[in-house]
Amino acid sequence: MSFSAAPVFAGFAFGLSLIVAIGAQNAFVLRQGIARAHVLPVVAVCALSDLVLIAAGVAGAGALLDAAPAWATVAYWGGAAFLLAYALLSVRRAIRPATLVAEADGHAPHIWAAVVTALALTWLNPHVYLDTLVLLGSIASSYDTARLWFGVGAAAASIVWFVGLGYGARILRPVFAKPGAWRVLDGSIAAVMTALALSLATQALAG
């Protein structure tokens, strides 16, 4: 298959449009990046997960979701429960804010806790399947034989975004030198998680 630049750029732009919105996954990567806590494995988990989902979407896996509508309801409730639990943890952190000194002294969560959280925030979020398998997959199919290059562009967007977010977040470290800044960040994350959980629950009830 010959290289085609137009589908790559289209996939890159469309991929960014799906991933840049503030959500549970991005909020977690941002927090890890600011704290410099296990940034590489967290970024790798999120990016690789996206690559798998994008590949499945380009391959046409979205048809499986259309064939099993009951799965969506279960996924919505499960995702809502997880996000609400994470919101409560964020509230607890906001009440007892962290400091950069504590993170640097090795009191950050264990690497496996960070990896599992990144996996859960990715794979337990029903919207990620709708975005990648259904929406991205349907757009990719319109490129016919060039759909692979569209997927390559979307995958590149995911890698660029997560690497930039995870490692670019350190620019904000001076702001988070005080516990009060962490209180604002974790309070904001709690609000985002709660809003997403309520959105998923609403969609589950509507389904």
PDB file of C-alpha atoms in Angstrom:
ATOM      1  CA  MET A   1       0.000   0.000   0.000  1.00  0.00           C
ATOM      2  CA  SER A   2       1.518   3.317  -1.094  1.00  0.00           C
ATOM      3  CA  PHE A   3       1.953   6.125   1.420  1.00  0.00           C
ATOM      4  CA  SER A   4      -0.739   8.807   1.430  1.00  0.00           C
ATOM      5  CA  ALA A   5      -0.187  11.950   3.480  1.00  0.00           C
ATOM      6  CA  ALA A   6      -3.744  13.308   3.476  1.00  0.00           C
ATOM      7  CA  PRO A   7      -5.276  10.411   5.498  1.00  0.00           C
ATOM      8  CA  VAL A   8      -2.380  10.580   7.978  1.00  0.00           C
ATOM      9  CA  PHE A   9      -2.943  14.277   8.648  1.00  0.00           C
ATOM     10  CA  ALA A  10      -6.707  13.741   8.816  1.00  0.00           C
ATOM     11  CA  GLY A  11      -6.264  10.892  11.285  1.00  0.00           C
ATOM     12  CA  PHE A  12      -3.850  12.970  13.371  1.00  0.00           C
ATOM     13  CA  ALA A  13      -6.277  15.898  13.551  1.00  0.00           C
ATOM     14  CA  PHE A  14      -9.265  13.685  14.293  1.00  0.00           C
ATOM     15  CA  GLY A  15      -7.328  11.713  16.906  1.00  0.00           C
ATOM     16  CA  LEU A  16      -6.350  14.903  18.719  1.00  0.00           C
ATOM     17  CA  SER A  17      -9.935  16.169  18.625  1.00  0.00           C
ATOM     18  CA  LEU A  18     -11.035  13.021  20.481  1.00  0.00           C
ATOM     19  CA  ILE A  19      -8.254  12.867  23.050  1.00  0.00           C
ATOM     20  CA  VAL A  20      -7.534  16.491  24.011  1.00  0.00           C
ATOM     21  CA  ALA A  21     -10.794  16.989  25.927  1.00  0.00           C
ATOM     22  CA  ILE A  22     -10.298  17.013  29.695  1.00  0.00           C
ATOM     23  CA  GLY A  23     -11.298  13.621  31.051  1.00  0.00           C
ATOM     24  CA  ALA A  24     -10.432  11.015  33.650  1.00  0.00           C
ATOM     25  CA  GLN A  25      -7.427   9.633  31.792  1.00  0.00           C
ATOM     26  CA  ASN A  26      -5.919  13.027  30.964  1.00  0.00           C
ATOM     27  CA  ALA A  27      -6.432  14.296  34.506  1.00  0.00           C
ATOM     28  CA  PHE A  28      -4.549  11.304  35.897  1.00  0.00           C
ATOM     29  CA  VAL A  29      -1.651  11.676  33.451  1.00  0.00           C
ATOM     30  CA  LEU A  30      -1.445  15.381  34.266  1.00  0.00           C
ATOM     31  CA  ARG A  31      -1.272  14.694  37.998  1.00  0.00           C
ATOM     32  CA  GLN A  32       1.419  12.052  37.559  1.00  0.00           C
ATOM     33  CA  GLY A  33       3.395  14.382  35.324  1.00  0.00           C
ATOM     34  CA  ILE A  34       3.314  17.246  37.805  1.00  0.00           C
ATOM     35  CA  ALA A  35       4.464  14.933  40.593  1.00  0.00           C
ATOM     36  CA  ARG A  36       7.002  13.193  38.311  1.00  0.00           C
ATOM     37  CA  ALA A  37       5.628   9.919  39.650  1.00  0.00           C
ATOM     38  CA  HIS A  38       5.982   6.914  37.298  1.00  0.00           C
ATOM     39  CA  VAL A  39       5.410   9.125  34.236  1.00  0.00           C
ATOM     40  CA  LEU A  40       6.955   6.751  31.681  1.00  0.00           C
ATOM     41  CA  PRO A  41       4.878   3.644  32.551  1.00  0.00           C
ATOM     42  CA  VAL A  42       1.687   5.704  32.841  1.00  0.00           C
ATOM     43  CA  VAL A  43       2.265   7.396  29.478  1.00  0.00           C
ATOM     44  CA  ALA A  44       3.198   4.042  27.912  1.00  0.00           C
ATOM     45  CA  VAL A  45       0.055   2.332  29.236  1.00  0.00           C
ATOM     46  CA  CYS A  46      -2.239   5.084  27.978  1.00  0.00           C
ATOM     47  CA  ALA A  47      -0.575   5.379  24.575  1.00  0.00           C
ATOM     48  CA  LEU A  48      -0.328   1.622  23.959  1.00  0.00           C
ATOM     49  CA  SER A  49      -3.938   1.138  25.050  1.00  0.00           C
ATOM     50  CA  ASP A  50      -4.998   3.789  22.571  1.00  0.00           C
ATOM     51  CA  LEU A  51      -2.978   2.125  19.819  1.00  0.00           C
ATOM     52  CA  VAL A  52      -4.757  -1.186  20.435  1.00  0.00           C
ATOM     53  CA  LEU A  53      -8.175   0.483  20.429  1.00  0.00           C
ATOM     54  CA  ILE A  54      -7.410   2.554  17.335  1.00  0.00           C
ATOM     55  CA  ALA A  55      -6.193  -0.548  15.485  1.00  0.00           C
ATOM     56  CA  ALA A  56      -9.379  -2.381  16.453  1.00  0.00           C
ATOM     57  CA  GLY A  57     -11.506   0.553  15.325  1.00  0.00           C
ATOM     58  CA  VAL A  58      -9.755   0.806  11.966  1.00  0.00           C
ATOM     59  CA  ALA A  59     -10.179  -2.965  11.545  1.00  0.00           C
ATOM     60  CA  GLY A  60     -13.940  -2.587  11.974  1.00  0.00           C
ATOM     61  CA  ALA A  61     -14.482  -3.854  15.527  1.00  0.00           C
ATOM     62  CA  GLY A  62     -17.180  -1.228  16.060  1.00  0.00           C
ATOM     63  CA  ALA A  63     -19.668  -3.616  14.476  1.00  0.00           C
ATOM     64  CA  LEU A  64     -19.338  -5.857  17.532  1.00  0.00           C
ATOM     65  CA  LEU A  65     -20.654  -3.083  19.783  1.00  0.00           C
ATOM     66  CA  ASP A  66     -23.672  -2.550  17.543  1.00  0.00           C
ATOM     67  CA  ALA A  67     -24.417  -6.271  17.802  1.00  0.00           C
ATOM     68  CA  ALA A  68     -24.376  -6.255  21.635  1.00  0.00           C
ATOM     69  CA  PRO A  69     -26.285  -3.196  22.927  1.00  0.00           C
ATOM     70  CA  ALA A  70     -26.736  -4.756  26.385  1.00  0.00           C
ATOM     71  CA  TRP A  71     -22.962  -4.559  26.879  1.00  0.00           C
ATOM     72  CA  ALA A  72     -23.109  -0.773  26.726  1.00  0.00           C
ATOM     73  CA  THR A  73     -25.482  -0.547  29.703  1.00  0.00           C
ATOM     74  CA  VAL A  74     -23.260  -2.775  31.848  1.00  0.00           C
ATOM     75  CA  ALA A  75     -20.194  -0.799  30.785  1.00  0.00           C
ATOM     76  CA  TYR A  76     -21.846   2.519  31.613  1.00  0.00           C
ATOM     77  CA  TRP A  77     -22.752   1.426  35.157  1.00  0.00           C
ATOM     78  CA  GLY A  78     -19.337  -0.117  35.751  1.00  0.00           C
ATOM     79  CA  GLY A  79     -17.543   2.956  34.465  1.00  0.00           C
ATOM     80  CA  ALA A  80     -19.733   5.258  36.556  1.00  0.00           C
ATOM     81  CA  ALA A  81     -18.996   3.274  39.726  1.00  0.00           C
ATOM     82  CA  PHE A  82     -15.248   3.324  39.120  1.00  0.00           C
ATOM     83  CA  LEU A  83     -15.124   7.042  38.317  1.00  0.00           C
ATOM     84  CA  LEU A  84     -17.179   7.875  41.399  1.00  0.00           C
ATOM     85  CA  ALA A  85     -14.789   5.853  43.574  1.00  0.00           C
ATOM     86  CA  TYR A  86     -11.827   7.681  42.041  1.00  0.00           C
ATOM     87  CA  ALA A  87     -13.596  11.002  42.671  1.00  0.00           C
ATOM     88  CA  LEU A  88     -13.895  10.128  46.362  1.00  0.00           C
ATOM     89  CA  LEU A  89     -10.162   9.353  46.485  1.00  0.00           C
ATOM     90  CA  SER A  90      -9.478  12.734  44.889  1.00  0.00           C
ATOM     91  CA  VAL A  91     -11.651  14.416  47.512  1.00  0.00           C
ATOM     92  CA  ARG A  92      -9.648  12.712  50.239  1.00  0.00           C
ATOM     93  CA  ARG A  93      -6.424  13.912  48.634  1.00  0.00           C
ATOM     94  CA  ALA A  94      -7.840  17.432  48.395  1.00  0.00           C
ATOM     95  CA  ILE A  95      -8.580  17.398  52.121  1.00  0.00           C
ATOM     96  CA  ARG A  96      -5.053  16.170  52.835  1.00  0.00           C
ATOM     97  CA  PRO A  97      -3.059  17.625  49.913  1.00  0.00           C
ATOM     98  CA  ALA A  98       0.273  16.204  48.814  1.00  0.00           C
ATOM     99  CA  THR A  99       3.512  18.110  48.390  1.00  0.00           C
ATOM    100  CA  LEU A 100       6.291  17.814  45.851  1.00  0.00           C
ATOM    101  CA  VAL A 101       8.693  17.073  48.696  1.00  0.00           C
ATOM    102  CA  ALA A 102       6.644  14.057  49.755  1.00  0.00           C
ATOM    103  CA  GLU A 103       6.540  12.774  46.169  1.00  0.00           C
ATOM    104  CA  ALA A 104      10.287  13.231  45.789  1.00  0.00           C
ATOM    105  CA  ASP A 105      10.961  11.392  49.044  1.00  0.00           C
ATOM    106  CA  GLY A 106       9.410   8.242  47.621  1.00  0.00           C
ATOM    107  CA  HIS A 107       5.948   8.499  49.131  1.00  0.00           C
ATOM    108  CA  ALA A 108       4.263   8.417  45.743  1.00  0.00           C
ATOM    109  CA  PRO A 109       2.005   5.407  45.064  1.00  0.00           C
ATOM    110  CA  HIS A 110       3.788   2.229  43.960  1.00  0.00           C
ATOM    111  CA  ILE A 111       4.397   1.896  40.247  1.00  0.00           C
ATOM    112  CA  TRP A 112       1.916  -0.960  39.944  1.00  0.00           C
ATOM    113  CA  ALA A 113      -0.803   1.133  41.580  1.00  0.00           C
ATOM    114  CA  ALA A 114      -0.171   3.837  38.996  1.00  0.00           C
ATOM    115  CA  VAL A 115      -0.188   1.329  36.127  1.00  0.00           C
ATOM    116  CA  VAL A 116      -3.400  -0.361  37.298  1.00  0.00           C
ATOM    117  CA  THR A 117      -5.102   3.016  37.716  1.00  0.00           C
ATOM    118  CA  ALA A 118      -4.044   4.070  34.209  1.00  0.00           C
ATOM    119  CA  LEU A 119      -5.368   0.783  32.798  1.00  0.00           C
ATOM    120  CA  ALA A 120      -8.661   1.132  34.662  1.00  0.00           C
ATOM    121  CA  LEU A 121      -9.195   4.759  33.641  1.00  0.00           C
ATOM    122  CA  THR A 122      -8.663   3.689  30.033  1.00  0.00           C
ATOM    123  CA  TRP A 123     -10.398   0.338  29.711  1.00  0.00           C
ATOM    124  CA  LEU A 124     -13.274   0.890  32.159  1.00  0.00           C
ATOM    125  CA  ASN A 125     -14.389   4.050  30.388  1.00  0.00           C
ATOM    126  CA  PRO A 126     -17.177   3.175  27.920  1.00  0.00           C
ATOM    127  CA  HIS A 127     -16.617   6.415  26.014  1.00  0.00           C
ATOM    128  CA  VAL A 128     -13.210   5.219  24.851  1.00  0.00           C
ATOM    129  CA  TYR A 129     -14.875   2.372  22.971  1.00  0.00           C
ATOM    130  CA  LEU A 130     -17.451   4.644  21.395  1.00  0.00           C
ATOM    131  CA  ASP A 131     -14.753   7.125  20.368  1.00  0.00           C
ATOM    132  CA  THR A 132     -12.228   4.668  18.959  1.00  0.00           C
ATOM    133  CA  LEU A 133     -14.175   1.593  17.859  1.00  0.00           C
ATOM    134  CA  VAL A 134     -17.329   3.301  16.612  1.00  0.00           C
ATOM    135  CA  LEU A 135     -16.639   6.954  15.790  1.00  0.00           C
ATOM    136  CA  LEU A 136     -13.005   6.730  14.673  1.00  0.00           C
ATOM    137  CA  GLY A 137     -13.666   3.384  13.016  1.00  0.00           C
ATOM    138  CA  SER A 138     -16.548   4.771  10.968  1.00  0.00           C
ATOM    139  CA  ILE A 139     -14.466   7.755   9.803  1.00  0.00           C
ATOM    140  CA  ALA A 140     -11.555   5.455   8.945  1.00  0.00           C
ATOM    141  CA  SER A 141     -13.810   3.250   6.822  1.00  0.00           C
ATOM    142  CA  SER A 142     -14.592   6.233   4.603  1.00  0.00           C
ATOM    143  CA  TYR A 143     -10.949   6.239   3.494  1.00  0.00           C
ATOM    144  CA  ASP A 144     -11.346   2.744   2.038  1.00  0.00           C
ATOM    145  CA  THR A 145      -7.879   1.431   1.071  1.00  0.00           C
ATOM    146  CA  ALA A 146      -6.155   4.353   2.830  1.00  0.00           C
ATOM    147  CA  ARG A 147      -7.805   3.626   6.182  1.00  0.00           C
ATOM    148  CA  LEU A 148      -4.524   2.222   7.508  1.00  0.00           C
ATOM    149  CA  TRP A 149      -2.830   5.607   7.038  1.00  0.00           C
ATOM    150  CA  PHE A 150      -5.738   7.304   8.788  1.00  0.00           C
ATOM    151  CA  GLY A 151      -5.157   4.959  11.730  1.00  0.00           C
ATOM    152  CA  VAL A 152      -1.427   5.727  11.684  1.00  0.00           C
ATOM    153  CA  GLY A 153      -2.213   9.429  11.979  1.00  0.00           C
ATOM    154  CA  ALA A 154      -4.622   8.853  14.877  1.00  0.00           C
ATOM    155  CA  ALA A 155      -2.061   6.649  16.644  1.00  0.00           C
ATOM    156  CA  ALA A 156       0.635   9.309  16.206  1.00  0.00           C
ATOM    157  CA  ALA A 157      -1.703  11.910  17.728  1.00  0.00           C
ATOM    158  CA  SER A 158      -2.211   9.712  20.782  1.00  0.00           C
ATOM    159  CA  ILE A 159       1.523   9.212  21.318  1.00  0.00           C
ATOM    160  CA  VAL A 160       2.308  12.901  20.873  1.00  0.00           C
ATOM    161  CA  TRP A 161      -0.477  13.934  23.235  1.00  0.00           C
ATOM    162  CA  PHE A 162       0.340  11.606  26.112  1.00  0.00           C
ATOM    163  CA  VAL A 163       4.085  12.200  25.911  1.00  0.00           C
ATOM    164  CA  GLY A 164       3.522  15.957  25.779  1.00  0.00           C
ATOM    165  CA  LEU A 165       1.007  15.908  28.632  1.00  0.00           C
ATOM    166  CA  GLY A 166       2.992  13.599  30.889  1.00  0.00           C
ATOM    167  CA  TYR A 167       6.372  15.217  30.439  1.00  0.00           C
ATOM    168  CA  GLY A 168       5.178  18.753  29.740  1.00  0.00           C
ATOM    169  CA  ALA A 169       3.276  18.855  33.040  1.00  0.00           C
ATOM    170  CA  ARG A 170       6.568  19.344  34.910  1.00  0.00           C
ATOM    171  CA  ILE A 171       6.477  22.968  33.743  1.00  0.00           C
ATOM    172  CA  LEU A 172       3.728  23.442  36.341  1.00  0.00           C
ATOM    173  CA  ARG A 173       5.841  22.115  39.215  1.00  0.00           C
ATOM    174  CA  PRO A 174       6.679  25.584  40.613  1.00  0.00           C
ATOM    175  CA  VAL A 175       2.952  26.257  40.919  1.00  0.00           C
ATOM    176  CA  PHE A 176       2.473  23.022  42.861  1.00  0.00           C
ATOM    177  CA  ALA A 177       5.245  23.644  45.359  1.00  0.00           C
ATOM    178  CA  LYS A 178       2.529  24.453  47.915  1.00  0.00           C
ATOM    179  CA  PRO A 179      -0.127  22.029  49.234  1.00  0.00           C
ATOM    180  CA  GLY A 180      -2.886  24.505  48.373  1.00  0.00           C
ATOM    181  CA  ALA A 181      -2.255  24.050  44.653  1.00  0.00           C
ATOM    182  CA  TRP A 182      -2.634  20.286  45.039  1.00  0.00           C
ATOM    183  CA  ARG A 183      -5.913  20.884  46.850  1.00  0.00           C
ATOM    184  CA  VAL A 184      -7.226  22.837  43.861  1.00  0.00           C
ATOM    185  CA  LEU A 185      -5.978  20.212  41.372  1.00  0.00           C
ATOM    186  CA  ASP A 186      -7.439  17.238  43.229  1.00  0.00           C
ATOM    187  CA  GLY A 187     -10.670  19.103  43.878  1.00  0.00           C
ATOM    188  CA  SER A 188     -10.938  19.810  40.156  1.00  0.00           C
ATOM    189  CA  ILE A 189     -10.183  16.172  39.313  1.00  0.00           C
ATOM    190  CA  ALA A 190     -12.896  15.070  41.753  1.00  0.00           C
ATOM    191  CA  ALA A 191     -15.369  17.388  40.032  1.00  0.00           C
ATOM    192  CA  VAL A 192     -14.448  16.066  36.582  1.00  0.00           C
ATOM    193  CA  MET A 193     -14.700  12.431  37.703  1.00  0.00           C
ATOM    194  CA  THR A 194     -18.068  13.022  39.373  1.00  0.00           C
ATOM    195  CA  ALA A 195     -19.456  14.769  36.296  1.00  0.00           C
ATOM    196  CA  LEU A 196     -18.295  11.919  34.063  1.00  0.00           C
ATOM    197  CA  ALA A 197     -19.757   9.325  36.440  1.00  0.00           C
ATOM    198  CA  LEU A 198     -23.121  11.102  36.430  1.00  0.00           C
ATOM    199  CA  SER A 199     -22.990  11.328  32.635  1.00  0.00           C
ATOM    200  CA  LEU A 200     -22.389   7.586  32.324  1.00  0.00           C
ATOM    201  CA  ALA A 201     -25.168   6.802  34.811  1.00  0.00           C
ATOM    202  CA  THR A 202     -27.568   9.023  32.859  1.00  0.00           C
ATOM    203  CA  GLN A 203     -26.697   7.239  29.632  1.00  0.00           C
ATOM    204  CA  ALA A 204     -27.162   3.857  31.319  1.00  0.00           C
ATOM    205  CA  LEU A 205     -30.637   4.862  32.492  1.00  0.00           C
ATOM    206  CA  ALA A 206     -31.510   6.221  29.061  1.00  0.00           C
ATOM    207  CA  GLY A 207     -30.416   2.946  27.460  1.00  0.00           C
TER     208      GLY A 207
END
